[in-house]
Amino acid sequence: METYLLNSAACLAILLLFYKLLLEKETMHLFKRFYLLGSLFAAILIPYITFTSYVEVSPTSIIPISEGSLMVSESISSSSFNWTALLWIIYGLGVVIFSIKFFRNLAALFVRIKQNPKLKNKGFINVLLNDNIVPHTFFSYLFFNKDKFNKNQIPQEVIVHEEAHAKQLHSLDILFVEILQIVFWFNPLIYLAKNAIQLNHEFLADQSVIKNGIETSIYQRTLLAFSSNAQSSKLANAFNYSSIKKRFTVMKTHTSKRTIWSKGLLLLPLLAVLLFSFSTSEVIERDASFANSENLKPHYKNSLIQDIATKKMVKEYNALAKKYNSLPKEKRTISRNELERMVFIFDRMNKEQRDNSEKFPEIIVPKNAPAPPMPIPADDLHGVVPPPPPPNAATPAPQVEIEMFEMDGDSELLPPPPPPVPSVHMKELAEQGAIFYFEGKEITGKEAIKITRESKSINIQVRDIKSKKPIVKLSKDPIVVEDR
């Protein structure tokens, strides 16, 4: 958030500086109006723009993991005072204060409209007030002093000026800036932009008066006569709002078409520089094996690393386990293929899946057969040992390919131990100074530990594990490894 606010403020500062130096004194007022409004939009949006580029990398080593039963507690040092919460409280108070101010001014305008007499005139509504006010405008409502209006003491130039504000919907611009001022009340550049927009509104209204055939000198004297400290609404376009000196200077200026085109074209490189400087660039690493996935050979499918057993696999395990658990121990005969399949699935099941599944069948290892007795030599005066007695009928040797196991005895083959805990492995890599990526974005070691601890389905790829800074990639998607 801090980076965004700084980039947004810097972007708006450059755009306002460009306006102040090259555009403010020119007479292309309509272009300047859209430039100022566009500057506010650009300052908000440009820092949000992200340019993404993809880089293909070849995976080197992959570690399949699953959630273990051990939990590793990591001590994270925290400050005794939460400065972030304090800043949010201050920001919230500012939003509340400026919101109250905005709605109070808006309500004051509607009260004036409702409680005072109104006259319709050529699509406009003249609101006649008893207060000594400067003529001002809010959308189609034109506010005048009642006595001066009834006595025709308000010059026609002033009325044309206020009608220009109403026709060109300048109040819409003011409302937009006021709302931005509520959100970004802490940014002083918003106030500078607001002043520039209101001053340009006066330029547009002055230009409209002069185009109606009123002499510039007469109009300037009228401006001086109506420049006073009389009150006006903050949300309205007041007749005496801007600096009279600047308005007089601009009235005498004429901007050629060549100047308009040349300064307008300067915006293109300016926008390019702003995009390059204040937008965000993101590099995402993509495995080379995914780029040509349609060309993968069938035997590559067996290289799919699964972090967790699927529902189909759990269902298959439950069927096999239930089948053998229903048999008595002494008569339990398990096929080698089915035993290996149950072990394979059980190894990939997490704690929750194991708790909700059938108990792993108890497997009895057959006892060893007793050894034959030692032959006892007969007494022989000459010390000659007689030959041993003829052996009994030999027991047939077991087949090399054993398809079935006869289970008896008391020895148990325990279920395979759970795989290592991912968060422990991440902590060890972080201590080695590893660089971590999650879905292509670089993250810290603490974030990697948190992800592997909270996620029940995650894949980890470790590259250059023997180097000083191994590269660790975390992804929720399966990873395909090509045989080399």
GROMACS .gro file of C-alpha atoms in nm:
model
  484
    1MET     CA    1   0.000   0.000   0.000
    2GLU     CA    2   0.282   0.242   0.084
    3THR     CA    3   0.444   0.180  -0.255
    4TYR     CA    4   0.115   0.243  -0.436
    5LEU     CA    5   0.053   0.573  -0.254
    6LEU     CA    6   0.405   0.698  -0.327
    7ASN     CA    7   0.383   0.601  -0.695
    8SER     CA    8   0.038   0.759  -0.727
    9ALA     CA    9   0.154   1.085  -0.564
   10ALA     CA   10   0.467   1.103  -0.780
   11CYS     CA   11   0.264   1.040  -1.095
   12LEU     CA   12   0.014   1.316  -1.008
   13ALA     CA   13   0.296   1.556  -0.917
   14ILE     CA   14   0.460   1.512  -1.259
   15LEU     CA   15   0.129   1.561  -1.443
   16LEU     CA   16   0.046   1.877  -1.246
   17LEU     CA   17   0.396   2.014  -1.302
   18PHE     CA   18   0.357   1.958  -1.676
   19TYR     CA   19   0.023   2.143  -1.663
   20LYS     CA   20   0.164   2.432  -1.460
   21LEU     CA   21   0.465   2.488  -1.687
   22LEU     CA   22   0.320   2.424  -2.033
   23LEU     CA   23  -0.060   2.433  -2.033
   24GLU     CA   24  -0.209   2.664  -1.770
   25LYS     CA   25  -0.158   2.995  -1.955
   26GLU     CA   26  -0.273   2.859  -2.291
   27THR     CA   27  -0.625   2.919  -2.421
   28MET     CA   28  -0.706   2.555  -2.506
   29HIS     CA   29  -0.929   2.542  -2.198
   30LEU     CA   30  -1.145   2.246  -2.303
   31PHE     CA   31  -0.834   2.034  -2.362
   32LYS     CA   32  -0.700   2.144  -2.023
   33ARG     CA   33  -1.025   2.043  -1.853
   34PHE     CA   34  -0.999   1.684  -1.976
   35TYR     CA   35  -0.624   1.681  -1.911
   36LEU     CA   36  -0.673   1.767  -1.543
   37LEU     CA   37  -0.949   1.511  -1.495
   38GLY     CA   38  -0.745   1.253  -1.684
   39SER     CA   39  -0.445   1.327  -1.464
   40LEU     CA   40  -0.643   1.223  -1.157
   41PHE     CA   41  -0.753   0.900  -1.324
   42ALA     CA   42  -0.397   0.830  -1.445
   43ALA     CA   43  -0.248   0.884  -1.100
   44ILE     CA   44  -0.494   0.631  -0.956
   45LEU     CA   45  -0.473   0.366  -1.231
   46ILE     CA   46  -0.111   0.366  -1.356
   47PRO     CA   47   0.037   0.221  -1.033
   48TYR     CA   48  -0.217  -0.062  -1.064
   49ILE     CA   49  -0.104  -0.161  -1.415
   50THR     CA   50   0.106  -0.479  -1.418
   51PHE     CA   51   0.311  -0.601  -1.715
   52THR     CA   52   0.363  -0.977  -1.696
   53SER     CA   53   0.642  -1.171  -1.867
   54TYR     CA   54   0.689  -1.548  -1.863
   55VAL     CA   55   1.026  -1.723  -1.834
   56GLU     CA   56   1.060  -2.095  -1.901
   57VAL     CA   57   1.284  -2.288  -1.663
   58SER     CA   58   1.378  -2.654  -1.648
   59PRO     CA   59   1.299  -2.826  -1.318
   60THR     CA   60   1.588  -3.010  -1.152
   61SER     CA   61   1.458  -3.177  -0.840
   62ILE     CA   62   1.113  -3.223  -0.697
   63ILE     CA   63   1.013  -3.314  -0.344
   64PRO     CA   64   0.659  -3.453  -0.305
   65ILE     CA   65   0.517  -3.375   0.035
   66SER     CA   66   0.202  -3.437   0.230
   67GLU     CA   67   0.071  -3.302   0.554
   68GLY     CA   68   0.223  -3.472   0.855
   69SER     CA   69   0.098  -3.508   1.206
   70LEU     CA   70   0.370  -3.292   1.362
   71MET     CA   71   0.320  -2.920   1.412
   72VAL     CA   72   0.615  -2.683   1.434
   73SER     CA   73   0.567  -2.370   1.638
   74GLU     CA   74   0.762  -2.073   1.511
   75SER     CA   75   0.818  -1.773   1.730
   76ILE     CA   76   0.750  -1.453   1.542
   77SER     CA   77   0.861  -1.136   1.706
   78SER     CA   78   0.591  -0.871   1.713
   79SER     CA   79   0.614  -0.512   1.815
   80SER     CA   80   0.456  -0.416   2.141
   81PHE     CA   81   0.263  -0.134   1.968
   82ASN     CA   82   0.057  -0.181   1.654
   83TRP     CA   83   0.144   0.123   1.442
   84THR     CA   84  -0.053  -0.008   1.146
   85ALA     CA   85  -0.376  -0.003   1.345
   86LEU     CA   86  -0.303   0.353   1.462
   87LEU     CA   87  -0.249   0.474   1.106
   88TRP     CA   88  -0.575   0.315   0.993
   89ILE     CA   89  -0.759   0.484   1.280
   90ILE     CA   90  -0.615   0.824   1.183
   91TYR     CA   91  -0.706   0.765   0.819
   92GLY     CA   92  -1.060   0.663   0.916
   93LEU     CA   93  -1.105   0.977   1.125
   94GLY     CA   94  -0.993   1.190   0.831
   95VAL     CA   95  -1.242   1.018   0.601
   96VAL     CA   96  -1.521   1.076   0.852
   97ILE     CA   97  -1.436   1.446   0.898
   98PHE     CA   98  -1.415   1.521   0.526
   99SER     CA   99  -1.731   1.320   0.457
  100ILE     CA  100  -1.921   1.525   0.715
  101LYS     CA  101  -1.788   1.846   0.561
  102PHE     CA  102  -1.887   1.735   0.210
  103PHE     CA  103  -2.243   1.633   0.299
  104ARG     CA  104  -2.290   1.944   0.513
  105ASN     CA  105  -2.203   2.171   0.218
  106LEU     CA  106  -2.423   1.964  -0.011
  107ALA     CA  107  -2.714   1.986   0.232
  108ALA     CA  108  -2.667   2.364   0.262
  109LEU     CA  109  -2.710   2.400  -0.114
  110PHE     CA  110  -3.032   2.199  -0.117
  111VAL     CA  111  -3.166   2.399   0.178
  112ARG     CA  112  -3.097   2.724  -0.011
  113ILE     CA  113  -3.274   2.588  -0.317
  114LYS     CA  114  -3.575   2.471  -0.118
  115GLN     CA  115  -3.624   2.773   0.110
  116ASN     CA  116  -3.577   3.058  -0.139
  117PRO     CA  117  -3.785   3.177  -0.437
  118LYS     CA  118  -3.692   3.037  -0.777
  119LEU     CA  119  -3.740   3.165  -1.132
  120LYS     CA  120  -3.709   2.948  -1.442
  121ASN     CA  121  -3.527   3.111  -1.732
  122LYS     CA  122  -3.413   2.941  -2.057
  123GLY     CA  123  -3.357   2.600  -1.901
  124PHE     CA  124  -3.192   2.747  -1.591
  125ILE     CA  125  -3.335   2.807  -1.245
  126ASN     CA  126  -3.247   3.136  -1.076
  127VAL     CA  127  -3.245   3.105  -0.697
  128LEU     CA  128  -3.291   3.445  -0.531
  129LEU     CA  129  -3.128   3.480  -0.189
  130ASN     CA  130  -3.153   3.754   0.070
  131ASP     CA  131  -2.786   3.708   0.162
  132ASN     CA  132  -2.516   3.930   0.015
  133ILE     CA  133  -2.356   3.663  -0.201
  134VAL     CA  134  -2.135   3.642  -0.506
  135PRO     CA  135  -2.323   3.489  -0.801
  136HIS     CA  136  -2.246   3.119  -0.823
  137THR     CA  137  -2.376   2.804  -0.991
  138PHE     CA  138  -2.462   2.446  -0.896
  139PHE     CA  139  -2.560   2.241  -1.200
  140SER     CA  140  -2.862   2.425  -1.349
  141TYR     CA  141  -2.923   2.640  -1.038
  142LEU     CA  142  -2.791   2.999  -1.055
  143PHE     CA  143  -2.771   3.180  -0.721
  144PHE     CA  144  -2.813   3.562  -0.714
  145ASN     CA  145  -2.882   3.830  -0.457
  146LYS     CA  146  -3.256   3.893  -0.459
  147ASP     CA  147  -3.247   4.275  -0.434
  148LYS     CA  148  -2.982   4.319  -0.703
  149PHE     CA  149  -3.157   4.075  -0.935
  150ASN     CA  150  -3.497   4.245  -0.901
  151LYS     CA  151  -3.338   4.588  -0.954
  152ASN     CA  152  -3.147   4.463  -1.263
  153GLN     CA  153  -2.818   4.552  -1.096
  154ILE     CA  154  -2.652   4.227  -1.205
  155PRO     CA  155  -2.476   4.283  -1.539
  156GLN     CA  156  -2.557   4.059  -1.834
  157GLU     CA  157  -2.191   3.953  -1.848
  158VAL     CA  158  -2.222   3.797  -1.501
  159ILE     CA  159  -2.540   3.610  -1.597
  160VAL     CA  160  -2.377   3.474  -1.916
  161HIS     CA  161  -2.074   3.372  -1.711
  162GLU     CA  162  -2.288   3.170  -1.467
  163GLU     CA  163  -2.493   3.016  -1.748
  164ALA     CA  164  -2.167   2.894  -1.905
  165HIS     CA  165  -2.084   2.710  -1.582
  166ALA     CA  166  -2.427   2.543  -1.590
  167LYS     CA  167  -2.416   2.449  -1.961
  168GLN     CA  168  -2.070   2.291  -1.934
  169LEU     CA  169  -2.158   2.095  -1.615
  170HIS     CA  170  -1.862   2.222  -1.418
  171SER     CA  171  -2.033   2.113  -1.095
  172LEU     CA  172  -1.984   1.752  -1.203
  173ASP     CA  173  -1.606   1.800  -1.200
  174ILE     CA  174  -1.621   1.960  -0.856
  175LEU     CA  175  -1.822   1.672  -0.709
  176PHE     CA  176  -1.574   1.421  -0.851
  177VAL     CA  177  -1.278   1.604  -0.696
  178GLU     CA  178  -1.459   1.641  -0.363
  179ILE     CA  179  -1.514   1.264  -0.346
  180LEU     CA  180  -1.147   1.202  -0.425
  181GLN     CA  181  -1.060   1.452  -0.154
  182ILE     CA  182  -1.249   1.238   0.098
  183VAL     CA  183  -1.055   0.923   0.004
  184PHE     CA  184  -0.715   1.091  -0.037
  185TRP     CA  185  -0.754   1.367   0.220
  186PHE     CA  186  -0.392   1.321   0.330
  187ASN     CA  187  -0.254   1.397  -0.019
  188PRO     CA  188  -0.191   1.773  -0.065
  189LEU     CA  189  -0.167   1.728  -0.442
  190ILE     CA  190  -0.544   1.664  -0.454
  191TYR     CA  191  -0.604   2.019  -0.331
  192LEU     CA  192  -0.368   2.162  -0.595
  193ALA     CA  193  -0.551   1.966  -0.864
  194LYS     CA  194  -0.885   2.095  -0.732
  195ASN     CA  195  -0.767   2.458  -0.747
  196ALA     CA  196  -0.637   2.409  -1.102
  197ILE     CA  197  -0.969   2.258  -1.213
  198GLN     CA  198  -1.174   2.540  -1.059
  199LEU     CA  199  -0.949   2.805  -1.212
  200ASN     CA  200  -0.982   2.642  -1.554
  201HIS     CA  201  -1.361   2.649  -1.510
  202GLU     CA  202  -1.337   3.026  -1.478
  203PHE     CA  203  -1.123   3.038  -1.793
  204LEU     CA  204  -1.393   2.844  -1.980
  205ALA     CA  205  -1.671   3.072  -1.853
  206ASP     CA  206  -1.469   3.386  -1.936
  207GLN     CA  207  -1.407   3.250  -2.286
  208SER     CA  208  -1.781   3.190  -2.331
  209VAL     CA  209  -1.862   3.549  -2.227
  210ILE     CA  210  -1.612   3.697  -2.473
  211LYS     CA  211  -1.743   3.475  -2.755
  212ASN     CA  212  -2.088   3.627  -2.696
  213GLY     CA  213  -1.956   3.961  -2.827
  214ILE     CA  214  -1.887   4.133  -2.498
  215GLU     CA  215  -1.575   4.350  -2.504
  216THR     CA  216  -1.285   4.226  -2.296
  217SER     CA  217  -1.225   4.562  -2.123
  218ILE     CA  218  -1.590   4.597  -2.016
  219TYR     CA  219  -1.593   4.241  -1.886
  220GLN     CA  220  -1.271   4.296  -1.690
  221ARG     CA  221  -1.420   4.603  -1.519
  222THR     CA  222  -1.724   4.393  -1.428
  223LEU     CA  223  -1.499   4.129  -1.274
  224LEU     CA  224  -1.331   4.389  -1.056
  225ALA     CA  225  -1.666   4.528  -0.946
  226PHE     CA  226  -1.793   4.187  -0.836
  227SER     CA  227  -1.470   4.083  -0.659
  228SER     CA  228  -1.560   4.091  -0.290
  229ASN     CA  229  -1.559   3.882   0.021
  230ALA     CA  230  -1.922   3.789  -0.004
  231GLN     CA  231  -2.005   3.434   0.087
  232SER     CA  232  -2.055   3.146  -0.157
  233SER     CA  233  -2.089   2.770  -0.139
  234LYS     CA  234  -1.781   2.549  -0.140
  235LEU     CA  235  -1.939   2.314  -0.396
  236ALA     CA  236  -2.052   2.588  -0.635
  237ASN     CA  237  -1.865   2.777  -0.905
  238ALA     CA  238  -1.830   3.123  -0.753
  239PHE     CA  239  -1.792   3.426  -0.975
  240ASN     CA  240  -1.495   3.564  -0.787
  241TYR     CA  241  -1.326   3.234  -0.709
  242SER     CA  242  -1.000   3.251  -0.900
  243SER     CA  243  -0.719   3.500  -0.919
  244ILE     CA  244  -0.836   3.801  -1.121
  245LYS     CA  245  -0.482   3.873  -1.239
  246LYS     CA  246  -0.442   3.527  -1.396
  247ARG     CA  247  -0.780   3.553  -1.566
  248PHE     CA  248  -0.696   3.892  -1.714
  249THR     CA  249  -0.365   3.754  -1.846
  250VAL     CA  250  -0.528   3.452  -2.011
  251MET     CA  251  -0.799   3.672  -2.170
  252LYS     CA  252  -0.526   3.855  -2.363
  253THR     CA  253  -0.355   3.534  -2.476
  254HIS     CA  254  -0.417   3.351  -2.802
  255THR     CA  255  -0.276   3.003  -2.855
  256SER     CA  256  -0.205   2.900  -3.214
  257LYS     CA  257  -0.307   2.560  -3.352
  258ARG     CA  258   0.058   2.471  -3.399
  259THR     CA  259   0.123   2.525  -3.028
  260ILE     CA  260  -0.183   2.323  -2.936
  261TRP     CA  261  -0.066   2.028  -3.150
  262SER     CA  262   0.295   2.044  -3.034
  263LYS     CA  263   0.208   2.053  -2.664
  264GLY     CA  264  -0.059   1.790  -2.710
  265LEU     CA  265   0.189   1.553  -2.873
  266LEU     CA  266   0.424   1.596  -2.578
  267LEU     CA  267   0.173   1.400  -2.375
  268LEU     CA  268   0.263   1.077  -2.557
  269PRO     CA  269   0.624   1.053  -2.433
  270LEU     CA  270   0.510   1.180  -2.092
  271LEU     CA  271   0.256   0.897  -2.059
  272ALA     CA  272   0.516   0.645  -2.180
  273VAL     CA  273   0.760   0.759  -1.911
  274LEU     CA  274   0.490   0.739  -1.643
  275LEU     CA  275   0.389   0.389  -1.748
  276PHE     CA  276   0.750   0.273  -1.751
  277SER     CA  277   0.833   0.435  -1.418
  278PHE     CA  278   0.526   0.376  -1.202
  279SER     CA  279   0.366   0.057  -1.334
  280THR     CA  280   0.454  -0.287  -1.199
  281SER     CA  281   0.649  -0.555  -1.384
  282GLU     CA  282   0.610  -0.921  -1.290
  283VAL     CA  283   0.820  -1.217  -1.403
  284ILE     CA  284   0.654  -1.558  -1.376
  285GLU     CA  285   0.860  -1.872  -1.409
  286ARG     CA  286   0.694  -2.145  -1.611
  287ASP     CA  287   0.823  -2.502  -1.633
  288ALA     CA  288   0.941  -2.596  -1.980
  289SER     CA  289   0.755  -2.925  -1.951
  290PHE     CA  290   0.421  -2.738  -1.947
  291ALA     CA  291   0.499  -2.537  -2.260
  292ASN     CA  292   0.478  -2.846  -2.484
  293SER     CA  293   0.244  -3.054  -2.273
  294GLU     CA  294   0.063  -3.185  -2.579
  295ASN     CA  295   0.383  -3.365  -2.684
  296LEU     CA  296   0.433  -3.551  -2.357
  297LYS     CA  297   0.486  -3.924  -2.400
  298PRO     CA  298   0.254  -4.171  -2.222
  299HIS     CA  299   0.517  -4.281  -1.970
  300TYR     CA  300   0.551  -3.922  -1.849
  301LYS     CA  301   0.210  -3.953  -1.690
  302ASN     CA  302   0.359  -4.173  -1.421
  303SER     CA  303   0.582  -3.881  -1.318
  304LEU     CA  304   0.286  -3.677  -1.196
  305ILE     CA  305   0.363  -3.581  -0.837
  306GLN     CA  306   0.058  -3.595  -0.616
  307ASP     CA  307   0.073  -3.430  -0.282
  308ILE     CA  308  -0.247  -3.576  -0.149
  309ALA     CA  309  -0.456  -3.883  -0.222
  310THR     CA  310  -0.759  -3.819  -0.440
  311LYS     CA  311  -1.114  -3.915  -0.346
  312LYS     CA  312  -1.098  -4.200  -0.595
  313MET     CA  313  -0.779  -4.334  -0.436
  314VAL     CA  314  -0.927  -4.311  -0.084
  315LYS     CA  315  -1.235  -4.498  -0.204
  316GLU     CA  316  -1.014  -4.770  -0.352
  317TYR     CA  317  -0.815  -4.799  -0.028
  318ASN     CA  318  -1.131  -4.824   0.183
  319ALA     CA  319  -1.264  -5.106  -0.032
  320LEU     CA  320  -0.942  -5.308   0.003
  321ALA     CA  321  -0.900  -5.238   0.375
  322LYS     CA  322  -1.262  -5.328   0.449
  323LYS     CA  323  -1.224  -5.649   0.253
  324TYR     CA  324  -0.927  -5.771   0.458
  325ASN     CA  325  -1.038  -5.632   0.793
  326SER     CA  326  -1.349  -5.849   0.766
  327LEU     CA  327  -1.135  -6.166   0.755
  328PRO     CA  328  -0.999  -6.334   1.073
  329LYS     CA  329  -0.630  -6.273   1.134
  330GLU     CA  330  -0.537  -6.639   1.117
  331LYS     CA  331  -0.706  -6.681   0.779
  332ARG     CA  332  -0.605  -6.345   0.632
  333THR     CA  333  -0.433  -6.379   0.295
  334ILE     CA  334  -0.337  -6.057   0.114
  335SER     CA  335  -0.232  -6.032  -0.248
  336ARG     CA  336   0.106  -5.867  -0.294
  337ASN     CA  337  -0.028  -5.623  -0.555
  338GLU     CA  338  -0.317  -5.521  -0.331
  339LEU     CA  339  -0.087  -5.484  -0.031
  340GLU     CA  340   0.150  -5.257  -0.225
  341ARG     CA  341  -0.146  -5.056  -0.354
  342MET     CA  342  -0.282  -5.000  -0.001
  343VAL     CA  343   0.060  -4.890   0.123
  344PHE     CA  344   0.099  -4.654  -0.174
  345ILE     CA  345  -0.237  -4.485  -0.111
  346PHE     CA  346  -0.198  -4.478   0.267
  347ASP     CA  347   0.136  -4.300   0.230
  348ARG     CA  348  -0.031  -4.015   0.038
  349MET     CA  349  -0.326  -3.969   0.270
  350ASN     CA  350  -0.324  -3.677   0.511
  351LYS     CA  351  -0.428  -3.699   0.875
  352GLU     CA  352  -0.791  -3.611   0.807
  353GLN     CA  353  -0.819  -3.871   0.530
  354ARG     CA  354  -0.662  -4.139   0.752
  355ASP     CA  355  -0.895  -4.059   1.041
  356ASN     CA  356  -1.201  -4.091   0.815
  357SER     CA  357  -1.086  -4.409   0.638
  358GLU     CA  358  -1.078  -4.779   0.721
  359LYS     CA  359  -0.809  -4.896   0.962
  360PHE     CA  360  -0.500  -5.030   0.790
  361PRO     CA  361  -0.532  -5.413   0.793
  362GLU     CA  362  -0.321  -5.583   1.056
  363ILE     CA  363  -0.060  -5.791   0.876
  364ILE     CA  364   0.090  -6.096   1.052
  365VAL     CA  365   0.444  -6.197   0.962
  366PRO     CA  366   0.489  -6.582   0.970
  367LYS     CA  367   0.719  -6.719   1.238
  368ASN     CA  368   1.049  -6.875   1.136
  369ALA     CA  369   1.048  -7.257   1.122
  370PRO     CA  370   1.246  -7.427   1.403
  371ALA     CA  371   1.603  -7.525   1.317
  372PRO     CA  372   1.675  -7.902   1.275
  373PRO     CA  373   1.861  -8.073   1.566
  374MET     CA  374   2.238  -8.107   1.551
  375PRO     CA  375   2.360  -8.455   1.458
  376ILE     CA  376   2.520  -8.647   1.752
  377PRO     CA  377   2.830  -8.848   1.658
  378ALA     CA  378   2.844  -9.209   1.788
  379ASP     CA  379   3.132  -9.334   2.011
  380ASP     CA  380   3.412  -9.470   1.807
  381LEU     CA  381   3.733  -9.603   1.963
  382HIS     CA  382   3.921  -9.507   1.650
  383GLY     CA  383   3.781  -9.151   1.653
  384VAL     CA  384   3.600  -9.203   1.325
  385VAL     CA  385   3.273  -9.019   1.313
  386PRO     CA  386   3.005  -9.232   1.153
  387PRO     CA  387   2.809  -9.082   0.868
  388PRO     CA  388   2.492  -8.891   0.962
  389PRO     CA  389   2.158  -9.064   0.935
  390PRO     CA  390   1.970  -9.025   0.610
  391PRO     CA  391   1.765  -8.704   0.601
  392ASN     CA  392   1.392  -8.695   0.607
  393ALA     CA  393   1.193  -8.612   0.302
  394ALA     CA  394   1.284  -8.260   0.194
  395THR     CA  395   1.028  -7.984   0.212
  396PRO     CA  396   0.963  -7.830  -0.133
  397ALA     CA  397   1.147  -7.498  -0.176
  398PRO     CA  398   0.925  -7.191  -0.196
  399GLN     CA  399   0.857  -7.045  -0.537
  400VAL     CA  400   1.054  -6.738  -0.642
  401GLU     CA  401   0.733  -6.565  -0.743
  402ILE     CA  402   0.522  -6.556  -0.424
  403GLU     CA  403   0.170  -6.452  -0.506
  404MET     CA  404   0.001  -6.510  -0.168
  405PHE     CA  405   0.120  -6.482   0.195
  406GLU     CA  406  -0.012  -6.715   0.468
  407MET     CA  407  -0.050  -6.504   0.780
  408ASP     CA  408  -0.012  -6.643   1.131
  409GLY     CA  409   0.187  -6.556   1.441
  410ASP     CA  410   0.197  -6.241   1.647
  411SER     CA  411   0.442  -6.008   1.468
  412GLU     CA  412   0.282  -5.700   1.307
  413LEU     CA  413   0.396  -5.500   1.007
  414LEU     CA  414   0.323  -5.141   1.109
  415PRO     CA  415   0.188  -4.882   0.860
  416PRO     CA  416   0.452  -4.673   0.685
  417PRO     CA  417   0.562  -4.362   0.874
  418PRO     CA  418   0.426  -4.025   0.754
  419PRO     CA  419   0.644  -3.817   0.520
  420PRO     CA  420   0.842  -3.519   0.660
  421VAL     CA  421   0.652  -3.207   0.763
  422PRO     CA  422   0.666  -2.942   0.483
  423SER     CA  423   0.696  -2.643   0.718
  424VAL     CA  424   0.999  -2.800   0.890
  425HIS     CA  425   1.168  -2.848   0.554
  426MET     CA  426   1.089  -2.488   0.454
  427LYS     CA  427   1.237  -2.362   0.781
  428GLU     CA  428   1.560  -2.555   0.716
  429LEU     CA  429   1.585  -2.413   0.363
  430ALA     CA  430   1.517  -2.061   0.492
  431GLU     CA  431   1.806  -2.096   0.734
  432GLN     CA  432   2.027  -2.188   0.436
  433GLY     CA  433   1.933  -1.860   0.270
  434ALA     CA  434   1.705  -2.012   0.005
  435ILE     CA  435   1.502  -1.799  -0.237
  436PHE     CA  436   1.129  -1.886  -0.233
  437TYR     CA  437   0.867  -1.849  -0.509
  438PHE     CA  438   0.492  -1.913  -0.483
  439GLU     CA  439   0.305  -1.940  -0.813
  440GLY     CA  440   0.596  -1.757  -0.979
  441LYS     CA  441   0.609  -1.467  -0.731
  442GLU     CA  442   0.900  -1.426  -0.490
  443ILE     CA  443   0.805  -1.461  -0.123
  444THR     CA  444   0.988  -1.464   0.209
  445GLY     CA  445   1.086  -1.770   0.410
  446LYS     CA  446   0.821  -1.695   0.673
  447GLU     CA  447   0.554  -1.680   0.403
  448ALA     CA  448   0.674  -2.013   0.261
  449ILE     CA  449   0.652  -2.173   0.607
  450LYS     CA  450   0.303  -2.030   0.654
  451ILE     CA  451   0.184  -2.154   0.313
  452THR     CA  452   0.311  -2.509   0.364
  453ARG     CA  453   0.164  -2.518   0.713
  454GLU     CA  454  -0.184  -2.395   0.613
  455SER     CA  455  -0.222  -2.557   0.271
  456LYS     CA  456  -0.321  -2.922   0.252
  457SER     CA  457  -0.228  -2.953  -0.115
  458ILE     CA  458   0.103  -2.807  -0.221
  459ASN     CA  459   0.398  -2.909  -0.440
  460ILE     CA  460   0.756  -2.808  -0.370
  461GLN     CA  461   1.039  -2.792  -0.619
  462VAL     CA  462   1.396  -2.737  -0.495
  463ARG     CA  463   1.669  -2.636  -0.735
  464ASP     CA  464   2.043  -2.602  -0.663
  465ILE     CA  465   1.991  -2.759  -0.320
  466LYS     CA  466   2.369  -2.791  -0.267
  467SER     CA  467   2.437  -2.426  -0.346
  468LYS     CA  468   2.447  -2.143  -0.092
  469LYS     CA  469   2.106  -2.015  -0.204
  470PRO     CA  470   1.874  -2.296  -0.318
  471ILE     CA  471   1.571  -2.195  -0.525
  472VAL     CA  472   1.241  -2.324  -0.385
  473LYS     CA  473   0.923  -2.312  -0.589
  474LEU     CA  474   0.579  -2.367  -0.433
  475SER     CA  475   0.275  -2.443  -0.647
  476LYS     CA  476  -0.076  -2.575  -0.597
  477ASP     CA  477  -0.074  -2.727  -0.946
  478PRO     CA  478   0.079  -3.067  -1.022
  479ILE     CA  479   0.430  -3.064  -1.168
  480VAL     CA  480   0.535  -3.281  -1.461
  481VAL     CA  481   0.901  -3.385  -1.488
  482GLU     CA  482   1.053  -3.506  -1.812
  483ASP     CA  483   1.301  -3.794  -1.811
  484ARG     CA  484   1.650  -3.686  -1.909
   0.00000   0.00000   0.00000
